[in-house]
Amino acid sequence: MKIYKHSVGYTVHIENNAVIERNAPKKFLKILFLVVVISEVFVAPSAGNTVFKKTHATSLASPWRQNKTSRSVIECTRFCIGISWCTTLSYRTSLKECLLYDLDHIAMHLIDDITSDVYSYNKSDISASNSESNAHPGWTLAFRGTPGIGDDVFQAWVNGTNVTTTDTECMALTPNTCAHHYRNPIVDSWELLDVQQVMFEMYSEIHGTKNLIFDAQGSTITSWFSESRITNSSWNATKQRPFYGWFSMQGSNPFTFLVCGRLFPCGCDELYTMVVNNKESCADISGKPHPQFYFATEDVYGVIWVDGFFKNERMASADLIAIFIKHNALENRP
């Protein structure tokens, strides 16, 4: 299924091999009429296959069987998933209008304009938000942080700054040549996803994996990272109440995603997790390009700091960090 742009028009290929051209005779326009479309293709974190297609269109005309008023694209998606004949949906944000179609797979791709407020999806492609991670069945990869690329991890997670949503290399849970942080687009709809749990994980091929699991019910994109929400942890001390010291996603510049008993300007002497986003004063702990990720390799805390000399006990740098979520956005069918 492809769309080719020509100087005289656009050629659209769809499943039944029919060809539609913008300047073609009307008999070829019975299936679908498109004016100014742009699509973004998202890829499943685990399988690496295209599973989600988001399309903006200023005009989309094709047979439809039902329209509904819905609060969001996600709710419109639930309607379509819960109806057997629905194969395609469109959602107009300005009118909160959900249109449910009975057409077979519609192919749409990049043309020119991005000013529209219409989002269209093929039902068979609406699985990105539920695509499971091979490493953690039942969990969806929401974010992968890449070390040494120069981009702030906190800003990438919260605001989507300089992230990729499509590069499959950046979704892999192994070190590779990825040059970006990966952020799943569904993160932008956090409040609508009905997120139940979040897992924050540090990966090292040499030192293994450590994680924190949080109860995320009723949380925001940042508030889930809290000591009061921990349900499971690789470090027993972090399960104790209260956990004294720093437990903060925003942390203290340049440290973020910080779990630290006693924080100093140049490090922490009771450290569990730390992201160093940039080089400031003596915060250049590793001498490596930033960001860098650190975690305690044993059940107890580690020590990492710089004070005229470098001290590192029971600590390791992670090859990458990942955030997984469990949510009910597509399970709550109407």
Short mmCIF file of C-alpha atoms in Angstrom, two decimals:
data_model
loop_
_atom_site.label_atom_id
_atom_site.label_comp_id
_atom_site.label_asym_id
_atom_site.label_seq_id
_atom_site.Cartn_x
_atom_site.Cartn_y
_atom_site.Cartn_z
CA MET A 1 0.00 0.00 0.00
CA LYS A 2 1.75 3.15 -1.22
CA ILE A 3 1.13 6.67 -2.35
CA TYR A 4 3.36 8.16 -5.01
CA LYS A 5 3.58 11.92 -5.52
CA HIS A 6 3.80 13.12 -9.12
CA SER A 7 4.01 16.59 -10.64
CA VAL A 8 0.47 16.16 -11.95
CA GLY A 9 -1.13 14.42 -9.01
CA TYR A 10 -0.98 11.55 -6.55
CA THR A 11 -1.27 7.82 -7.19
CA VAL A 12 -2.70 5.76 -4.35
CA HIS A 13 -2.37 1.98 -4.13
CA ILE A 14 -4.72 0.12 -1.80
CA GLU A 15 -5.29 -3.53 -0.93
CA ASN A 16 -7.38 -4.51 -3.90
CA ASN A 17 -4.72 -3.13 -6.22
CA ALA A 18 -7.04 -0.40 -7.45
CA VAL A 19 -5.28 2.82 -8.45
CA ILE A 20 -6.72 6.22 -7.65
CA GLU A 21 -5.28 9.45 -8.99
CA ARG A 22 -6.16 12.95 -7.95
CA ASN A 23 -6.66 13.88 -11.59
CA ALA A 24 -8.14 10.51 -12.61
CA PRO A 25 -11.68 10.01 -13.99
CA LYS A 26 -14.46 9.94 -11.39
CA LYS A 27 -15.09 6.22 -11.81
CA PHE A 28 -11.80 5.57 -10.06
CA LEU A 29 -12.78 7.73 -7.10
CA LYS A 30 -15.59 5.56 -5.72
CA ILE A 31 -13.53 4.04 -2.94
CA LEU A 32 -11.75 6.99 -1.40
CA PHE A 33 -11.21 10.70 -1.95
CA LEU A 34 -8.27 12.30 -0.21
CA VAL A 35 -7.27 15.96 -0.10
CA VAL A 36 -4.04 16.88 1.69
CA VAL A 37 -3.01 14.00 3.96
CA ILE A 38 -0.02 13.41 6.17
CA SER A 39 0.65 10.24 8.14
CA GLU A 40 3.10 9.21 10.79
CA VAL A 41 3.90 5.51 11.14
CA PHE A 42 4.74 4.13 14.55
CA VAL A 43 6.50 0.82 15.12
CA ALA A 44 5.94 -1.82 17.79
CA PRO A 45 8.73 -1.73 20.36
CA SER A 46 8.99 -5.51 20.50
CA ALA A 47 8.30 -6.81 17.04
CA GLY A 48 9.68 -3.97 14.95
CA ASN A 49 6.67 -4.17 12.66
CA THR A 50 4.45 -1.28 11.65
CA VAL A 51 1.38 -1.49 13.84
CA PHE A 52 0.02 2.01 14.23
CA LYS A 53 -0.74 4.62 11.62
CA LYS A 54 -1.82 8.14 12.55
CA THR A 55 -3.19 10.23 9.72
CA HIS A 56 -4.03 13.92 9.57
CA ALA A 57 -6.40 14.98 6.77
CA THR A 58 -8.12 18.19 5.77
CA SER A 59 -10.75 16.22 3.89
CA LEU A 60 -11.60 12.55 4.04
CA ALA A 61 -14.70 11.27 2.27
CA SER A 62 -15.60 7.58 2.20
CA PRO A 63 -18.55 5.39 3.22
CA TRP A 64 -19.23 5.32 6.95
CA ARG A 65 -21.92 3.67 9.00
CA GLN A 66 -22.00 5.48 12.31
CA ASN A 67 -20.84 8.62 14.03
CA LYS A 68 -20.47 9.26 17.74
CA THR A 69 -19.46 12.06 20.04
CA SER A 70 -16.33 11.11 21.96
CA ARG A 71 -13.95 12.90 24.28
CA SER A 72 -10.74 11.80 22.59
CA VAL A 73 -9.08 9.76 19.86
CA ILE A 74 -8.55 6.99 22.40
CA GLU A 75 -12.25 6.80 23.26
CA CYS A 76 -13.09 6.79 19.55
CA THR A 77 -10.62 3.94 19.14
CA ARG A 78 -12.41 1.99 21.88
CA PHE A 79 -15.69 2.39 20.00
CA CYS A 80 -14.19 0.94 16.82
CA ILE A 81 -12.48 -1.96 18.57
CA GLY A 82 -15.74 -2.91 20.26
CA ILE A 83 -17.73 -3.05 16.99
CA SER A 84 -17.17 -6.05 14.73
CA TRP A 85 -17.88 -4.29 11.42
CA CYS A 86 -15.70 -1.25 12.14
CA THR A 87 -12.46 -1.42 10.15
CA THR A 88 -11.42 2.24 10.04
CA LEU A 89 -12.12 5.31 12.15
CA SER A 90 -11.66 9.06 11.89
CA TYR A 91 -11.72 11.54 14.75
CA ARG A 92 -12.18 15.31 14.38
CA THR A 93 -10.85 17.04 17.49
CA SER A 94 -12.60 20.38 16.99
CA LEU A 95 -16.04 18.75 16.89
CA LYS A 96 -15.20 15.76 19.11
CA GLU A 97 -16.69 13.69 16.31
CA CYS A 98 -15.91 9.99 15.90
CA LEU A 99 -16.71 8.46 12.50
CA LEU A 100 -16.71 4.66 12.22
CA TYR A 101 -16.19 3.13 8.77
CA ASP A 102 -16.73 -0.33 7.32
CA LEU A 103 -14.11 -0.01 4.57
CA ASP A 104 -11.25 -2.44 4.25
CA HIS A 105 -7.67 -1.30 4.80
CA ILE A 106 -7.12 2.25 3.52
CA ALA A 107 -3.62 3.29 2.56
CA MET A 108 -2.61 6.85 3.34
CA HIS A 109 0.81 8.43 3.31
CA LEU A 110 2.65 11.72 3.24
CA ILE A 111 1.42 14.45 0.94
CA ASP A 112 1.76 18.09 2.01
CA ASP A 113 -0.38 19.69 4.72
CA ILE A 114 -0.43 19.27 8.52
CA THR A 115 -3.01 21.91 9.47
CA SER A 116 -5.98 19.57 9.85
CA ASP A 117 -7.53 18.26 13.05
CA VAL A 118 -8.70 14.93 11.64
CA TYR A 119 -7.04 11.70 12.75
CA SER A 120 -7.71 8.46 10.88
CA TYR A 121 -6.70 4.92 11.76
CA ASN A 122 -7.01 1.45 10.31
CA LYS A 123 -8.38 -0.89 12.97
CA SER A 124 -5.77 -3.53 12.21
CA ASP A 125 -3.09 -0.93 12.94
CA ILE A 126 -4.38 0.22 16.34
CA SER A 127 -2.14 -1.99 18.42
CA ALA A 128 0.90 0.14 19.21
CA SER A 129 -0.47 1.23 22.55
CA ASN A 130 -0.97 -2.41 23.54
CA SER A 131 2.06 -3.96 21.85
CA GLU A 132 3.91 -5.94 24.48
CA SER A 133 7.59 -5.98 25.22
CA ASN A 134 9.40 -9.28 24.70
CA ALA A 135 11.41 -8.57 27.84
CA HIS A 136 8.28 -7.90 29.92
CA PRO A 137 5.11 -9.53 28.55
CA GLY A 138 2.06 -7.44 29.36
CA TRP A 139 4.08 -4.22 29.49
CA THR A 140 4.31 -1.53 26.80
CA LEU A 141 7.59 0.26 26.13
CA ALA A 142 6.91 3.96 26.69
CA PHE A 143 10.46 5.32 26.67
CA ARG A 144 14.05 4.27 26.09
CA GLY A 145 16.89 6.55 27.14
CA THR A 146 20.15 6.43 25.20
CA PRO A 147 23.45 7.44 26.84
CA GLY A 148 26.01 9.79 25.36
CA ILE A 149 23.81 11.52 22.78
CA GLY A 150 23.74 14.97 24.41
CA ASP A 151 19.96 15.22 24.94
CA ASP A 152 18.36 15.76 28.34
CA VAL A 153 16.44 12.66 29.47
CA PHE A 154 13.94 14.52 31.66
CA GLN A 155 12.98 16.90 28.84
CA ALA A 156 12.75 14.00 26.40
CA TRP A 157 10.36 12.10 28.67
CA VAL A 158 8.17 15.00 29.77
CA ASN A 159 8.11 17.15 26.61
CA GLY A 160 9.26 14.80 23.84
CA THR A 161 12.28 17.00 23.12
CA ASN A 162 14.50 15.62 20.33
CA VAL A 163 13.03 12.11 20.52
CA THR A 164 12.25 9.55 17.87
CA THR A 165 8.92 7.74 17.69
CA THR A 166 9.77 5.44 14.79
CA ASP A 167 13.42 4.33 14.84
CA THR A 168 13.35 0.62 15.65
CA GLU A 169 16.97 0.64 16.80
CA CYS A 170 15.98 3.07 19.54
CA MET A 171 13.32 0.65 20.78
CA ALA A 172 15.74 -2.22 21.29
CA LEU A 173 16.69 -3.15 24.84
CA THR A 174 20.31 -3.74 23.92
CA PRO A 175 23.15 -1.27 23.24
CA ASN A 176 23.33 -0.23 19.59
CA THR A 177 23.98 2.73 17.30
CA CYS A 178 20.74 4.55 18.17
CA ALA A 179 21.35 8.31 18.34
CA HIS A 180 18.09 9.41 20.00
CA HIS A 181 15.86 8.79 22.97
CA TYR A 182 12.71 6.83 22.01
CA ARG A 183 9.33 8.04 23.25
CA ASN A 184 6.07 6.23 22.52
CA PRO A 185 3.50 8.77 21.21
CA ILE A 186 0.81 7.38 23.51
CA VAL A 187 2.62 9.05 26.41
CA ASP A 188 1.00 12.33 25.29
CA SER A 189 -2.39 10.82 26.22
CA TRP A 190 -1.32 9.72 29.70
CA GLU A 191 -4.47 10.83 31.51
CA LEU A 192 -6.64 9.00 28.98
CA LEU A 193 -4.67 5.75 29.04
CA ASP A 194 -5.78 4.71 32.52
CA VAL A 195 -2.19 3.79 33.39
CA GLN A 196 -2.08 1.17 36.14
CA GLN A 197 1.63 0.54 36.66
CA VAL A 198 4.98 1.95 35.58
CA MET A 199 8.32 0.17 35.54
CA PHE A 200 11.56 2.18 35.56
CA GLU A 201 14.48 0.01 34.55
CA MET A 202 18.26 0.25 34.21
CA TYR A 203 20.02 -2.15 31.80
CA SER A 204 23.63 -3.26 31.78
CA GLU A 205 24.97 -6.17 29.75
CA ILE A 206 27.72 -6.63 32.33
CA HIS A 207 25.94 -5.88 35.61
CA GLY A 208 22.40 -7.02 34.84
CA THR A 209 19.09 -5.23 35.27
CA LYS A 210 17.54 -3.35 38.19
CA ASN A 211 14.08 -1.81 38.33
CA LEU A 212 11.45 0.00 40.34
CA ILE A 213 7.73 -0.71 39.84
CA PHE A 214 5.14 1.92 40.76
CA ASP A 215 1.39 2.02 41.26
CA ALA A 216 0.46 4.62 38.63
CA GLN A 217 -3.31 4.81 39.09
CA GLY A 218 -4.42 8.42 38.94
CA SER A 219 -0.88 9.58 38.20
CA THR A 220 0.51 12.12 35.77
CA ILE A 221 3.48 11.72 33.46
CA THR A 222 5.76 12.75 36.35
CA SER A 223 3.94 12.00 39.62
CA TRP A 224 4.22 8.20 39.31
CA PHE A 225 7.93 8.45 40.19
CA SER A 226 7.38 8.62 43.93
CA GLU A 227 8.50 6.58 46.92
CA SER A 228 4.89 6.35 48.12
CA ARG A 229 3.90 4.57 44.91
CA ILE A 230 6.56 1.81 44.93
CA THR A 231 5.06 -1.69 44.77
CA ASN A 232 8.24 -3.60 43.98
CA SER A 233 11.93 -2.85 43.79
CA SER A 234 15.29 -4.47 43.12
CA TRP A 235 16.55 -2.70 46.27
CA ASN A 236 14.88 -3.60 49.56
CA ALA A 237 15.76 -0.30 51.21
CA THR A 238 13.68 1.66 48.69
CA LYS A 239 10.58 -0.28 49.78
CA GLN A 240 10.87 0.97 53.35
CA ARG A 241 8.70 3.84 54.58
CA PRO A 242 9.71 6.51 54.78
CA PHE A 243 12.62 6.49 52.37
CA TYR A 244 14.76 9.40 53.46
CA GLY A 245 16.64 11.60 51.05
CA TRP A 246 15.97 12.35 47.40
CA PHE A 247 13.32 10.51 45.44
CA SER A 248 12.57 12.77 42.50
CA MET A 249 12.21 12.53 38.74
CA GLN A 250 13.16 16.19 38.29
CA GLY A 251 15.91 15.81 40.86
CA SER A 252 18.54 18.49 41.29
CA ASN A 253 20.34 19.77 38.20
CA PRO A 254 22.10 18.01 36.55
CA PHE A 255 20.77 14.87 38.28
CA THR A 256 17.31 13.50 37.36
CA PHE A 257 15.42 10.24 38.02
CA LEU A 258 17.20 10.45 41.32
CA VAL A 259 16.91 7.99 44.20
CA CYS A 260 19.58 8.99 46.67
CA GLY A 261 19.88 8.98 50.44
CA ARG A 262 22.33 11.86 50.76
CA LEU A 263 23.02 14.06 47.75
CA PHE A 264 26.12 16.21 47.41
CA PRO A 265 27.01 18.69 44.65
CA CYS A 266 29.42 16.14 43.27
CA GLY A 267 27.54 12.90 43.79
CA CYS A 268 25.68 10.75 46.28
CA ASP A 269 26.91 8.47 49.03
CA GLU A 270 23.72 6.37 49.23
CA LEU A 271 22.67 6.05 45.62
CA TYR A 272 20.22 3.73 43.86
CA THR A 273 19.50 5.46 40.54
CA MET A 274 20.78 8.64 38.91
CA VAL A 275 20.70 10.19 35.44
CA VAL A 276 23.45 12.75 34.83
CA ASN A 277 22.16 14.99 32.05
CA ASN A 278 25.06 17.37 31.50
CA LYS A 279 28.45 18.47 32.72
CA GLU A 280 28.19 21.10 35.43
CA SER A 281 30.91 21.97 37.94
CA CYS A 282 32.10 18.63 39.34
CA ALA A 283 29.13 16.62 38.10
CA ASP A 284 31.20 15.13 35.30
CA ILE A 285 31.38 11.87 37.17
CA SER A 286 32.28 9.57 34.32
CA GLY A 287 34.13 11.75 31.85
CA LYS A 288 31.90 10.21 29.17
CA PRO A 289 29.50 12.10 26.86
CA HIS A 290 26.21 12.87 28.56
CA PRO A 291 23.67 11.78 29.52
CA GLN A 292 24.93 8.91 31.65
CA PHE A 293 22.91 6.51 33.79
CA TYR A 294 24.03 5.06 37.13
CA PHE A 295 22.54 2.44 39.42
CA ALA A 296 23.43 0.38 42.47
CA THR A 297 24.45 -3.10 41.33
CA GLU A 298 23.74 -4.86 44.64
CA ASP A 299 20.73 -5.00 46.94
CA VAL A 300 22.13 -2.16 49.03
CA TYR A 301 22.93 1.38 47.96
CA GLY A 302 26.03 2.37 46.06
CA VAL A 303 28.39 5.32 46.39
CA ILE A 304 29.47 7.63 43.60
CA TRP A 305 31.03 11.06 43.99
CA VAL A 306 33.91 13.31 43.01
CA ASP A 307 35.85 15.33 45.59
CA GLY A 308 39.35 15.70 44.29
CA PHE A 309 39.22 12.02 43.42
CA PHE A 310 36.65 9.65 41.97
CA LYS A 311 34.92 7.20 44.29
CA ASN A 312 32.71 4.43 42.97
CA GLU A 313 31.44 1.58 45.14
CA ARG A 314 28.76 -0.95 44.16
CA MET A 315 27.79 1.30 41.24
CA ALA A 316 27.73 0.83 37.46
CA SER A 317 26.76 2.85 34.43
CA ALA A 318 23.75 1.49 32.54
CA ASP A 319 23.75 0.83 28.81
CA LEU A 320 20.25 2.32 28.63
CA ILE A 321 17.18 3.08 30.70
CA ALA A 322 13.59 2.14 29.90
CA ILE A 323 10.12 3.07 31.11
CA PHE A 324 7.32 0.53 30.65
CA ILE A 325 3.64 0.98 31.37
CA LYS A 326 0.57 -1.18 31.91
CA HIS A 327 -2.64 0.57 30.94
CA ASN A 328 -6.30 -0.10 30.20
CA ALA A 329 -6.93 2.32 27.34
CA LEU A 330 -7.92 -0.33 24.82
CA GLU A 331 -9.24 -2.94 27.23
CA ASN A 332 -12.10 -0.73 28.45
CA ARG A 333 -14.39 -1.39 25.52
CA PRO A 334 -17.72 0.47 25.33
#
